Coordinates of C-alpha atoms and ligand atoms in Angstrom, one line a residue:
X274 CA -22.3 -18.6 2.7
X275 CA -21.8 -18.7 -1.0
X276 CA -21.7 -14.5 -0.9
X277 CA -20.5 -14.1 -4.3
X278 CA -21.8 -15.4 -7.5
X279 CA -21.1 -18.8 -9.6
X280 CA -20.0 -18.8 -13.2
X281 CA -18.3 -21.4 -15.7
X282 CA -17.3 -19.1 -18.7
X283 CA -15.9 -20.8 -21.3
X284 CA -13.6 -19.4 -24.2
X285 CA -12.1 -20.0 -27.0
X286 CA -8.3 -21.0 -27.4
X287 CA -5.5 -19.2 -25.6
X288 CA -6.1 -15.9 -23.0
X289 CA -5.4 -12.5 -22.6
X290 CA -4.2 -12.9 -19.1
X291 CA -4.3 -9.3 -17.5
X292 CA -0.6 -8.5 -15.6
X293 CA 0.0 -4.7 -14.5
X294 CA 1.6 -3.5 -11.4
X295 CA 3.9 -5.6 -9.1
X296 CA 1.5 -8.3 -10.1
X297 CA 1.9 -11.0 -12.0
X298 CA -0.7 -12.7 -14.1
X299 CA -4.6 -10.8 -13.7
X300 CA -8.3 -11.8 -13.7
X301 CA -10.6 -10.9 -15.6
X302 CA -14.6 -10.0 -14.9
X303 CA -16.2 -13.2 -16.9
X304 CA -18.1 -11.3 -19.7
X305 CA -19.8 -12.0 -23.0
X306 CA -17.5 -11.3 -26.5
X307 CA -17.9 -12.7 -29.8
X308 CA -15.5 -15.4 -28.2
X309 CA -16.3 -16.4 -24.4
X310 CA -19.6 -18.0 -23.5
X311 CA -21.1 -17.4 -19.4
X312 CA -23.0 -19.5 -17.8
X313 CA -24.3 -18.4 -15.0
X314 CA -24.8 -20.8 -11.2
X315 CA -26.3 -19.0 -9.7
X316 CA -30.1 -20.0 -7.9
X317 CA -31.3 -23.1 -5.9
X318 CA -27.6 -25.3 -4.7
X319 CA -28.4 -28.5 -2.6
X320 CA -27.5 -27.9 1.5
X321 CA -26.1 -29.6 4.0
X322 CA -24.3 -27.9 7.5
X323 CA -22.2 -30.9 9.0
X324 CA -23.9 -30.2 12.5
X325 CA -21.1 -33.8 13.5
X326 CA -19.3 -32.7 17.5
X327 CA -15.9 -32.5 15.1
X328 CA -17.3 -31.5 11.9
X329 CA -15.4 -33.2 9.9
X330 CA -18.1 -35.8 9.3
X331 CA -18.0 -34.8 5.5
X332 CA -14.3 -35.3 4.5
X333 CA -14.4 -39.0 6.3
X334 CA -17.6 -39.8 5.1
X335 CA -16.6 -38.4 1.4
X336 CA -19.4 -37.0 0.4
X337 CA -17.9 -35.1 -2.3
X338 CA -18.0 -38.9 -4.7
X339 CA -21.2 -39.0 -4.5
X340 CA -24.7 -37.0 -4.8
X341 CA -25.3 -35.3 -1.6
X342 CA -28.1 -36.8 -1.2
X343 CA -26.8 -39.7 -1.4
X344 CA -24.8 -38.7 2.1
X345 CA -27.6 -37.9 3.6
X346 CA -30.7 -35.5 3.6
X347 CA -30.3 -32.0 1.7
X348 CA -32.0 -28.7 2.3
X349 CA -32.1 -25.9 -0.4
X350 CA -30.1 -23.2 -0.7
X351 CA -30.7 -19.6 -3.2
X352 CA -26.9 -18.5 -4.0
X353 CA -26.1 -15.8 -3.9
X354 CA -26.7 -15.8 -0.3
X355 CA -26.7 -16.2 3.7
X356 CA -27.9 -19.6 5.1
X357 CA -28.1 -17.9 9.0
X358 CA -31.3 -16.7 7.9
X359 CA -32.7 -18.6 5.7
X360 CA -34.5 -21.6 7.1
X361 CA -36.3 -22.1 11.0
X362 CA -33.7 -24.0 12.2
X363 CA -31.9 -22.3 14.9
X364 CA -29.1 -24.0 14.8
X365 CA -28.1 -22.1 11.5
X366 CA -28.6 -19.2 12.3
X367 CA -24.7 -19.2 13.8
X368 CA -23.6 -22.2 12.8
X369 CA -20.0 -22.8 12.6
X370 CA -18.0 -24.7 10.6
X371 CA -18.3 -26.6 8.0
X372 CA -21.3 -26.3 5.2
X373 CA -22.0 -28.5 1.8
X374 CA -23.5 -27.2 -1.7
X375 CA -23.3 -29.0 -4.7
X376 CA -25.3 -28.5 -7.7
X377 CA -25.2 -30.3 -11.6
X378 CA -24.7 -28.2 -14.3
X379 CA -25.3 -28.9 -17.7
X380 CA -23.0 -27.3 -20.3
X381 CA -23.2 -26.4 -23.7
X382 CA -21.8 -29.7 -26.3
X383 CA -18.9 -27.3 -27.6
X384 CA -17.3 -26.8 -24.2
X385 CA -16.9 -30.3 -23.8
X386 CA -15.6 -31.5 -28.1
X387 CA -14.2 -28.6 -28.9
X388 CA -10.7 -28.8 -27.7
X389 CA -9.7 -25.8 -28.4
X390 CA -12.1 -23.9 -25.7
X391 CA -10.9 -24.0 -22.3
X392 CA -14.1 -24.2 -19.9
X393 CA -13.4 -21.7 -16.4
X394 CA -15.5 -22.4 -13.1
X395 CA -14.6 -18.9 -10.7
X396 CA -16.8 -18.8 -7.4
X397 CA -17.9 -15.1 -6.2
X398 CA -17.0 -15.3 -3.4
X399 CA -17.7 -18.1 -0.8
X400 CA -17.0 -17.2 3.2
X401 CA -14.0 -18.2 4.3
X402 CA -12.2 -21.2 3.6
X403 CA -13.1 -23.6 0.9
X404 CA -13.2 -27.2 -1.3
X405 CA -14.1 -27.3 -4.8
X406 CA -15.1 -30.3 -6.3
X407 CA -15.8 -31.2 -9.9
X408 CA -17.0 -34.4 -10.6
X409 CA -15.7 -35.4 -7.3
X410 CA -11.8 -34.3 -8.3
X411 CA -10.6 -33.0 -5.5
X412 CA -10.3 -28.8 -8.2
X413 CA -9.4 -26.0 -6.1
X414 CA -9.1 -24.2 -2.8
X415 CA -9.2 -20.8 -1.3
X416 CA -8.7 -19.1 1.8
X417 CA -10.0 -16.0 2.5
X418 CA -13.8 -14.7 2.2
X419 CA -15.2 -11.9 -0.4
X420 CA -12.6 -12.5 -3.4
X421 CA -13.7 -14.4 -6.8
X422 CA -11.5 -17.2 -7.2
X423 CA -11.0 -19.7 -10.4
X424 CA -9.8 -22.6 -12.1
X425 CA -9.2 -23.9 -15.6
X426 CA -11.2 -27.5 -15.5
X427 CA -11.1 -27.7 -20.0
X428 CA -9.0 -31.0 -19.0
X429 CA -12.0 -32.2 -16.5
X430 CA -15.2 -32.0 -18.6
X431 CA -13.0 -32.7 -21.8
X432 CA -12.7 -36.2 -21.6
X433 CA -15.0 -38.0 -23.2
X434 CA -17.7 -37.9 -25.2
X435 CA -20.6 -36.1 -23.8
X436 CA -19.8 -36.2 -20.6
X437 CA -22.1 -33.2 -20.2
X438 CA -22.9 -33.3 -17.4
X439 CA -20.9 -31.4 -13.6
X440 CA -21.3 -31.9 -10.6
X441 CA -20.0 -28.9 -8.2
X442 CA -18.9 -29.6 -4.8
X443 CA -17.9 -26.8 -2.6
X444 CA -17.3 -26.9 1.0
X445 CA -16.7 -24.0 3.1
X446 CA -16.0 -23.3 6.5
X447 CA -16.4 -20.3 7.6
X448 CA -14.5 -20.7 12.0
X449 CA -12.2 -17.8 12.1
X450 CA -9.2 -18.1 13.7
X451 CA -6.5 -16.0 14.5
X452 CA -4.4 -16.1 11.0
X453 CA -8.3 -15.6 9.4
X454 CA -8.6 -12.1 7.9
X455 CA -10.6 -11.0 9.9
X456 CA -10.0 -12.5 12.5
X457 CA -11.3 -14.8 15.5
X458 CA -11.1 -17.0 18.3
X459 CA -12.4 -19.6 18.6
X460 CA -14.2 -20.7 22.3
X461 CA -15.7 -23.8 23.3
X462 CA -19.1 -24.3 25.0
X463 CA -19.1 -25.7 28.7
X464 CA -18.1 -29.1 27.5
X465 CA -15.2 -29.0 25.1
X466 CA -14.5 -32.8 25.2
X467 CA -18.1 -32.4 22.8
X468 CA -16.2 -30.3 20.3
X469 CA -19.2 -27.3 20.0
X470 CA -17.6 -24.9 19.6
X471 CA -17.8 -21.3 18.0
X472 CA -16.3 -17.9 17.6
X473 CA -16.2 -14.6 18.6
X474 CA -14.8 -11.9 16.6
X475 CA -13.6 -8.7 17.6
X476 CA -14.7 -6.8 18.0
X477 CA -18.3 -8.2 17.2
X478 CA -18.5 -7.8 13.4
X479 CA -21.7 -6.8 11.7
X480 CA -22.4 -9.4 11.4
X481 CA -10.2 -16.6 -18.3
X482 CA -9.2 -19.1 -19.3
X483 CA -8.8 -15.9 -20.0
X484 CA -7.7 -12.5 -21.0
X485 CA -7.2 -10.7 -18.6
X486 CA -7.4 -7.6 -18.3
X487 CA -4.9 -5.0 -19.4
X488 CA -3.9 -3.2 -16.5
X489 CA -4.1 0.2 -17.1
X490 CA -2.7 3.1 -15.7
X491 CA -3.4 6.7 -16.2
X492 CA -2.3 9.9 -16.1
X493 CA -3.6 13.6 -17.7
X494 CA -1.1 15.9 -19.3
X495 CA -2.9 19.0 -20.3
X496 CA -6.1 17.9 -23.0
X497 CA -4.9 14.6 -22.7
X498 CA -5.4 11.6 -21.7
X499 CA -2.8 8.4 -21.3
X500 CA -3.9 4.1 -21.0
X501 CA -0.6 2.4 -20.3
X502 CA -1.5 -1.5 -20.9
X503 CA -0.5 -4.4 -20.5
X504 CA -1.4 -7.6 -21.5
X505 CA -0.7 -11.3 -21.1
X506 CA -1.4 -13.7 -23.2
X507 CA -1.9 -17.9 -22.5
X508 CA -1.8 -20.7 -24.2
X509 CA -0.1 -19.1 -26.9
X510 CA 3.8 -17.8 -28.1
X511 CA 2.8 -17.0 -31.5
X512 CA 0.4 -14.5 -31.3
X513 CA -1.3 -10.8 -32.5
X514 CA -3.0 -8.7 -30.5
X515 CA -4.5 -5.4 -31.6
X516 CA -5.7 -2.4 -28.8
X517 CA -8.3 -0.2 -29.5
X518 CA -9.7 2.5 -27.6
X519 CA -13.0 3.6 -28.0
X520 CA -15.0 6.6 -26.6
X521 CA -18.7 6.5 -25.1
X522 CA -20.1 7.2 -28.9
X523 CA -18.1 4.1 -30.5
X524 CA -15.9 6.7 -31.7
X525 CA -12.5 4.9 -31.7
X526 CA -9.8 7.0 -30.3
X527 CA -6.8 5.3 -30.3
X528 CA -5.5 2.2 -31.7
X529 CA -2.7 0.2 -30.3
X530 CA -0.8 -3.7 -30.7
X531 CA 0.9 -6.3 -29.0
X532 CA 1.5 -6.9 -25.2
X533 CA 1.6 -2.7 -23.8
X534 CA 1.9 0.4 -25.1
X535 CA 0.5 3.7 -24.3
X536 CA -3.2 5.1 -25.6
X537 CA -3.0 8.8 -25.9
X538 CA -6.4 10.5 -25.8
X539 CA -6.5 13.8 -27.9
X540 CA -9.6 16.1 -25.5
X541 CA -9.9 13.3 -23.8
X542 CA -12.7 13.6 -21.1
X543 CA -12.3 12.7 -17.8
X544 CA -14.1 10.2 -15.0
X545 CA -14.9 12.5 -12.5
X546 CA -17.2 12.0 -9.1
X547 CA -21.4 12.6 -9.0
X548 CA -20.9 16.5 -8.9
X549 CA -18.4 17.5 -10.1
X550 CA -19.3 17.5 -13.4
X551 CA -21.6 18.0 -15.8
X552 CA -20.9 15.1 -17.8
X553 CA -19.5 11.9 -15.0
X554 CA -18.1 9.0 -14.9
X555 CA -16.9 9.3 -18.5
X556 CA -16.1 5.2 -19.1
X557 CA -14.5 4.6 -22.7
X558 CA -14.3 0.7 -23.6
X559 CA -10.9 -1.0 -24.5
X560 CA -11.1 -3.5 -26.8
X561 CA -8.6 -6.0 -26.7
X562 CA -8.3 -8.5 -29.7
X563 CA -6.3 -11.5 -29.8
X564 CA -5.4 -14.2 -32.2
X565 CA -3.5 -16.7 -32.3
X566 CA -1.9 -19.6 -33.4
X567 CA -2.0 -23.5 -31.7
X568 CA -1.0 -26.9 -32.3
X569 CA -5.2 -27.2 -33.0
X570 CA -5.3 -24.2 -35.6
X571 CA -5.8 -20.2 -35.6
X572 CA -8.3 -18.0 -32.6
X573 CA -8.9 -15.8 -31.6
X574 CA -9.8 -14.0 -28.3
X575 CA -11.8 -11.0 -27.7
X576 CA -12.3 -8.7 -24.6
X577 CA -14.0 -5.1 -23.6
X578 CA -12.4 -3.2 -20.5
X579 CA -14.6 -0.7 -19.2
X580 CA -12.2 2.6 -18.7
X581 CA -11.8 5.6 -17.1
X582 CA -9.0 8.3 -17.4
X583 CA -8.8 10.1 -13.5
X584 CA -5.7 11.4 -11.6
X585 CA -5.7 10.9 -7.9
X586 CA -3.2 12.6 -5.6
X587 CA -2.9 14.3 -2.6
X588 CA -1.3 17.2 -0.1
X589 CA -0.7 17.3 2.6
X590 CA -4.1 19.1 3.2
X591 CA -5.8 18.2 0.5
X592 CA -7.5 14.9 -2.5
X593 CA -6.8 15.8 -6.2
X594 CA -9.1 14.2 -8.2
X595 CA -7.9 15.5 -11.6
X596 CA -5.2 17.4 -10.0
X597 CA -9.1 19.5 -8.0
X598 CA -9.9 19.4 -4.0
X599 CA -12.4 16.6 -4.2
X600 CA -14.1 16.1 -0.7
X601 CA -15.8 13.0 0.5
X602 CA -19.4 13.3 1.0
X603 CA -20.8 9.6 2.0
X604 CA -21.0 7.1 3.7
X605 CA -19.9 3.1 4.9
X606 CA -22.2 0.3 3.4
X607 CA -22.2 -3.2 4.0
X608 CA -23.7 -5.7 1.9
X609 CA -26.3 -6.6 3.6
X610 CA -30.5 -7.0 4.0
X611 CA -32.9 -9.1 5.1
X612 CA -33.0 -12.6 5.4
X613 CA -31.0 -12.7 2.6
X614 CA -27.6 -11.6 4.8
X615 CA -24.8 -10.3 2.9
X616 CA -24.7 -11.4 -0.6
X617 CA -25.2 -10.2 -3.6
X618 CA -28.7 -8.5 -5.7
X619 CA -29.6 -6.5 -7.9
X620 CA -33.0 -5.5 -7.1
X621 CA -30.9 -3.6 -3.7
X622 CA -28.2 -2.7 -5.7
X623 CA -30.2 -0.2 -7.8
X624 CA -32.0 1.1 -5.1
X625 CA -28.9 1.4 -3.2
X626 CA -27.1 3.5 -6.3
X627 CA -30.7 5.6 -6.0
X628 CA -30.5 6.1 -3.0
X629 CA -27.0 7.3 -2.3
X630 CA -27.5 9.7 -5.8
X631 CA -30.8 11.3 -3.5
X632 CA -28.7 11.5 -1.0
X633 CA -26.4 13.6 -2.7
X634 CA -23.5 11.2 -1.7
X635 CA -20.1 11.1 -3.8
X636 CA -18.5 8.1 -2.1
X637 CA -18.6 5.2 0.1
X638 CA -16.1 2.6 1.9
X639 CA -16.5 -0.6 1.2
X640 CA -16.7 -1.4 5.4
X641 CA -14.8 -4.3 5.8
X642 CA -14.8 -6.3 2.8
X643 CA -14.8 -6.2 -1.2
X644 CA -18.1 -6.2 -2.4
X645 CA -19.0 -7.6 -5.3
X646 CA -17.4 -6.5 -9.0
X647 CA -21.0 -5.8 -9.8
X648 CA -21.3 -3.1 -7.4
X649 CA -16.7 -1.7 -7.8
X650 CA -18.5 -0.9 -11.5
X651 CA -21.7 0.6 -10.9
X652 CA -19.5 2.8 -8.7
X653 CA -17.4 3.6 -12.2
X654 CA -20.7 4.1 -14.2
X655 CA -22.6 6.7 -11.7
X656 CA -19.2 8.3 -10.4
X657 CA -19.4 7.1 -6.6
X658 CA -16.0 6.7 -5.7
X659 CA -14.9 4.1 -3.4
X660 CA -12.3 3.9 -0.2
X661 CA -12.0 -0.2 -0.9
X662 CA -11.2 -1.8 2.2
X663 CA -10.0 -5.4 2.6
X664 CA -11.5 -7.7 5.4
X665 CA -9.4 -6.3 7.7
X666 CA -11.3 -6.0 10.5
X667 CA -11.4 -7.0 14.0
X668 CA -7.6 -6.4 14.3
X669 CA -7.6 -6.3 17.4
X670 CA -4.9 -8.5 20.1
X671 CA -2.1 -8.5 20.1
X672 CA -1.9 -12.1 18.4
X673 CA -3.0 -11.2 15.5
X674 CA -0.1 -9.2 14.6
X675 CA 2.5 -12.3 13.7
X676 CA 4.0 -13.4 10.9
X677 CA 0.8 -15.9 9.5
X678 CA -1.1 -13.9 10.0
X679 CA 0.5 -10.7 7.6
X680 CA 2.1 -13.0 4.9
X681 CA -2.2 -13.6 4.4
X682 CA -2.9 -10.2 4.9
X683 CA -0.3 -9.6 1.2
X684 CA -1.9 -12.1 -0.3
X685 CA -5.3 -10.5 0.1
X686 CA -3.9 -7.2 -0.2
X687 CA -3.5 -8.8 -3.7
X688 CA -6.4 -10.9 -4.6
X689 CA -8.0 -7.2 -3.7
X690 CA -5.9 -5.0 -6.0
X691 CA -5.8 -7.6 -8.8
X692 CA -9.8 -7.8 -8.7
X693 CA -10.1 -3.9 -8.2
X694 CA -7.3 -1.6 -9.9
X695 CA -9.0 -1.0 -12.5
X696 CA -11.8 0.8 -11.7
X697 CA -11.5 4.1 -11.8
X698 CA -14.5 5.2 -8.8
X699 CA -11.2 3.0 -6.5
X700 CA -9.3 6.0 -5.4
X701 CA -8.0 4.7 -2.2
X702 CA -6.9 0.8 -0.4
X703 CA -7.5 0.8 3.2
X704 CA -6.1 -2.1 4.4
X705 CA -7.7 -2.0 7.9
X706 CA -10.7 -1.5 10.1
X707 CA -10.0 0.2 14.4
X708 CA -6.5 -1.9 14.5
X709 CA -5.3 -1.9 17.8
X710 CA -2.3 0.0 16.0
X711 CA -1.5 1.5 19.0
X712 CA 0.9 -2.0 19.5
X713 CA 4.7 -2.2 18.4
X714 CA 3.7 -4.9 16.4
X715 CA 0.2 -3.7 14.6
X716 CA 3.1 -0.8 13.8
X717 CA 5.2 -3.3 12.0
X718 CA 2.2 -5.2 10.9
X719 CA 0.4 -2.1 9.3
X720 CA 3.8 -0.5 7.6
X721 CA 4.5 -3.8 5.7
X722 CA 1.0 -4.6 4.3
X723 CA 0.4 -0.7 3.7
X724 CA 4.5 -1.0 1.6
X725 CA 2.9 -4.7 -0.2
X726 CA -0.2 -2.1 -1.3
X727 CA 2.0 0.5 -2.4
X728 CA 4.7 -1.9 -3.6
X729 CA 1.1 -3.5 -6.3
X730 CA -0.3 -0.1 -6.9
X731 CA 1.7 3.4 -6.9
X732 CA -0.9 5.2 -8.6
X733 CA -3.3 5.4 -5.4
X734 CA -2.9 5.8 -2.0
X735 CA -3.2 3.3 0.4
X736 CA -5.1 3.8 4.2
X737 CA -6.3 1.9 6.7
X738 CA -9.5 3.7 9.2
X739 CA -7.8 4.1 13.3
X740 CA -9.9 4.5 15.9
X741 CA -6.4 5.0 18.5
X742 CA -5.5 8.2 20.1
X743 CA -2.9 10.2 18.1
X744 CA -1.0 10.3 20.0
X745 CA -0.1 6.2 20.9
X746 CA -1.1 5.6 16.9
X747 CA 2.2 3.4 15.2
X748 CA 0.5 3.1 11.9
X749 CA -0.1 6.6 10.7
X750 CA 2.8 7.5 9.8
X751 CA 2.6 4.1 7.1
X752 CA -1.2 6.1 4.9
X753 CA -1.6 8.7 2.8
X754 CA -4.5 9.9 4.4
X755 CA -5.0 9.8 8.3
X756 CA -9.5 8.2 8.3
X757 CA -11.0 8.4 12.0
X758 CA -13.8 6.7 13.8
X759 CA -15.1 7.8 16.4
X760 CA -18.4 8.3 18.3
X761 CA -18.5 11.3 20.8
X762 CA -21.8 10.9 22.7
X763 CA -23.0 8.2 22.1
X764 CA -20.0 5.3 22.8
X765 CA -18.1 8.2 25.0
X766 CA -19.9 10.8 27.4
X767 CA -23.1 9.5 26.0
X768 CA -25.5 11.9 26.2
X769 CA -23.6 14.4 26.3
X770 CA -23.6 16.0 22.8
X771 CA -23.2 19.4 24.1
X772 CA -19.5 18.1 23.9
X773 CA -19.0 16.8 20.9
X774 CA -17.4 20.2 18.9
X775 CA -14.8 21.3 22.1
X776 CA -14.1 17.0 21.6
X777 CA -14.0 17.2 17.2
X778 CA -11.8 20.0 17.2
X779 CA -9.1 18.6 20.0
X780 CA -9.6 15.5 17.2
X781 CA -8.8 17.3 13.9
X782 CA -5.8 19.7 15.5
X783 CA -4.2 17.0 17.8
X784 CA -4.0 14.5 14.5
X785 CA -3.6 17.7 12.5
X786 CA -0.6 19.0 14.0
X787 CA 1.3 15.4 14.6
X788 CA 1.0 14.3 10.8
X789 CA -0.2 17.2 8.5
X790 CA -1.8 14.7 6.6
X791 CA -5.1 15.0 4.6
X792 CA -8.1 13.9 7.1
X793 CA -11.2 11.6 6.5
X794 CA -14.7 11.5 8.9
X795 CA -13.9 7.9 8.4
X796 CA -17.7 7.1 11.1
X797 CA -19.3 8.5 13.2
X798 CA -23.3 8.3 14.4
X799 CA -25.8 7.2 16.7
X800 CA -27.5 4.0 17.1
X801 CA -31.6 4.6 16.2
X802 CA -34.5 2.7 16.4
X803 CA -36.8 4.2 13.0
X804 CA -39.4 5.8 15.0
X805 CA -38.9 6.2 18.0
X806 CA -39.6 10.0 19.1
X807 CA -37.9 12.4 22.2
X808 CA -38.0 16.0 22.7
X809 CA -35.3 16.8 24.4
X810 CA -33.6 14.3 22.5
X811 CA -32.1 11.0 24.1
X812 CA -30.1 7.3 22.7
X813 CA -32.1 5.8 20.6
X814 CA -33.8 8.8 18.8
X815 CA -34.5 9.5 15.6
X816 CA -34.2 13.4 17.3
X817 CA -31.4 11.9 19.0
X818 CA -29.1 11.0 16.1
X819 CA -30.1 14.3 13.8
X820 CA -29.2 15.9 17.0
X821 CA -25.6 14.1 16.7
X822 CA -24.8 14.9 13.2
X823 CA -25.0 18.4 13.4
X824 CA -23.3 18.4 16.2
X825 CA -21.1 16.3 14.5
X826 CA -21.7 18.7 11.5
X827 CA -21.2 22.0 13.1
X828 CA -17.7 20.5 13.7
X829 CA -16.8 19.8 10.0
X830 CA -17.3 22.9 8.3
X831 CA -14.2 24.5 10.7
X832 CA -12.1 22.6 9.5
X833 CA -13.1 21.0 6.5
X834 CA -12.1 23.8 4.0
X835 CA -8.2 23.0 5.8
X836 CA -7.5 19.5 6.0
X837 CA -10.7 17.6 6.5
X838 CA -11.3 15.9 3.2
X839 CA -13.8 14.6 3.7
X840 CA -17.1 12.3 6.2
X841 CA -18.5 9.4 6.1
X842 CA -21.9 8.4 7.9
X843 CA -21.9 5.6 10.1
X844 CA -23.9 4.3 9.0
X845 CA -26.5 3.7 5.6
X846 CA -28.4 1.5 6.8
X847 CA -29.2 -0.8 9.6
X848 CA -27.7 -3.8 9.4
X849 CA -27.8 -7.4 11.1
X850 CA -25.0 -8.2 13.6
X851 CA -24.2 -11.0 16.6
X852 CA -26.7 -10.9 19.2
X853 CA -24.5 -8.7 21.5
X854 CA -25.9 -6.3 25.1
X855 CA -25.6 -3.4 22.4
X856 CA -27.1 -4.6 20.0
X857 CA -31.2 -4.7 19.6
X858 CA -32.2 -6.7 16.4
X859 CA -28.1 -6.3 14.9
X860 CA -26.9 -2.5 14.6
X861 CA -29.2 0.9 14.2
X862 CA -27.2 3.7 12.8
X863 CA -28.4 3.4 9.5
X864 CA -30.3 6.6 8.1
X865 CA -31.9 4.2 6.4
X866 CA -33.4 1.3 8.0
X867 CA -32.6 -2.3 7.1
X868 CA -35.3 -2.0 4.3
X869 CA -33.9 1.0 2.8
X870 CA -36.3 3.8 4.2
X871 CA -35.2 6.9 5.7
X872 CA -35.1 8.0 9.1
X873 CA -34.9 11.8 9.9
X874 CA -31.9 12.4 9.7
X875 CA -31.7 10.6 6.0
X876 CA -33.0 14.6 4.9
X877 CA -31.2 16.3 7.3
X878 CA -27.9 14.2 5.6
X879 CA -29.6 15.0 2.3
X880 CA -30.1 18.6 2.4
X881 CA -26.2 18.9 3.7
X882 CA -24.8 16.7 0.5
X883 CA -26.6 18.8 -2.3
X884 CA -25.2 21.8 -0.2
X885 CA -21.6 20.6 0.4
X886 CA -22.2 19.7 -2.9
X887 CA -22.6 23.6 -4.5
X888 CA -21.1 25.0 -2.5
X889 CA -17.6 24.0 -3.2
X890 CA -16.9 23.3 -6.7
X891 CA -18.2 23.3 -10.1
X892 CA -21.6 25.1 -9.2
X893 CA -22.7 25.6 -13.3
X894 CA -22.5 21.4 -13.8
X895 CA -23.4 21.1 -9.7
X896 CA -27.4 23.8 -9.9
X897 CA -27.5 21.3 -13.0
X898 CA -27.2 17.9 -11.3
X899 CA -30.2 19.1 -8.2
X900 CA -32.0 20.4 -11.0
X901 CA -32.6 16.9 -12.1
X902 CA -32.1 15.0 -8.9
X903 CA -35.0 17.4 -7.7
X904 CA -37.6 16.3 -10.3
X905 CA -36.4 12.8 -9.6
X906 CA -38.2 13.4 -6.6
X907 CA -40.3 15.6 -5.9
Ligands
GCB1219 C1 -17.2 1.0 15.0 C2 -16.5 -0.4 13.7 C3 -17.9 -1.0 13.0 C4 -19.4 -0.7 14.1 C5 -19.2 -0.1 15.0 C6 -20.3 1.0 15.7 O1 -16.6 1.4 15.0 O2 -16.1 0.6 12.8 O3 -17.5 -2.3 12.5 O4 -19.9 -1.4 13.5 O5 -18.4 1.1 15.4 O6 -21.4 1.1 15.3 O7 -20.0 0.4 16.5

């Protein structure tokens, strides 16, 4: 599934190449500047699923060597999207194996004729193993969905007088194995000899030539902010780097030169979460200008990175942003919508952010994989705090905790940190959701992944989300914040809403007594079919979802001024899943439907989130925001 956008971009000459923390190099989001041009490759691609028994006909017949239509029929496939719900072919709905995408691109003349231009092909994400050919030449391979990958293709396009047409072919395989992330197992249908297979996941999931960014870290000293930057340059040793930090009014507030340095910002405006300050989400712009000498003459490159200045810290009972206690009142999300499935689209994204603000939510977790970079950019701009989760979901079987998986998991965390490290909205990394953390092998595995993530980015706390018992969990000793999923009165003791408060109190007290770390209720919720009603409440009705939430809220209120630092509802919206007897056209635990219309629980949650925001912090600034919200939505 080509979920993410594809883009080709070009920059003149040597490139700024980000480098930060424990990471070598970086990967800048493609951005136009006086030296850079981008060409979006989103739109209609030619597509074919390889339905052959062994799924390998495309390789046997070398489909990448010629235009795809020459080797058989193709259909139109929109990018970005998931292919599953686009066609009327039932085989595609559940297809596992190799699918082939292809499109032709016409490049601007400068890209192919000016040898000082570097041309880069970048894939926003492809789930989950991808091989890319350019004009039939094997160019790029990448393992793992959800994250970007790119290759410098200058030497492929700058070969002759006018090779302006480029044929890009991408083969993508969505098979999950014990060593992919998420992992899965392959089960053969009745007759293994015909090679028909499908994979299950555990648990069934829901459904720069360039530069690169200066990496930065930040600390706050009274009224001054410090921005540390580090830049690496590719393609020249003879260069000059100038760095300027501009405030939101475009006034230069600090200057620097060279590949690394520290910018001091007197009278700093900090980046605050939504509802925590009257001017939340304050962003500076870090402008980097490179001038370099190359064998082909002098060249320049420009890149501008939005920068937020803030601190994050964890005590044994608090989560602090800029030294003030922060309470996560938010949601878990999925990148999911009707027809398009997983994938990125602007109307949905803006709608979701409007709903988050309506709700008074100040945070979400990227359950259970990194979301598109554009989502992270919106979070920076809206002040929505993010727990950034990698695709470490479904690590439920002992065989998934092996060395190959561990190595890959660490690699994935590197890619997540490399992509998202410069987003002030990201305040914590989550390395997994509900791994079988009661296993000894899982304990070692989680310890290693968490330690590796901390070495990549010592500035942010790291967690994983547990559904284990406090006494059995082997990973909790290594996290900074305990994140707990529990489904009282849903998967346990269903129907018994009266037990929730007691169960929740016991859960919190046991975990806190053992670990003395702040706790987030990272999932809770109830399957609810919009329009189903019953009073007294019965499961699957809107009344039941509301009552369950009310009981949870009473339990959370007992602890939230003590050591519980957050609550994230499961889920923001209904979403598609694999078929199963427990799912009615997907997971219906949303407080909004899949079409983003509110169920009764959305109003309950809205009242609660605004109340928490008003009562706990900055009454002066919050009152103003609420005023604005109310006037917008009444
Ligand atoms: C969970 C999982 C989430 C599921 C949810 C549910 O614990 O983390 O991926 O969708 O439960 O609704 O079953």
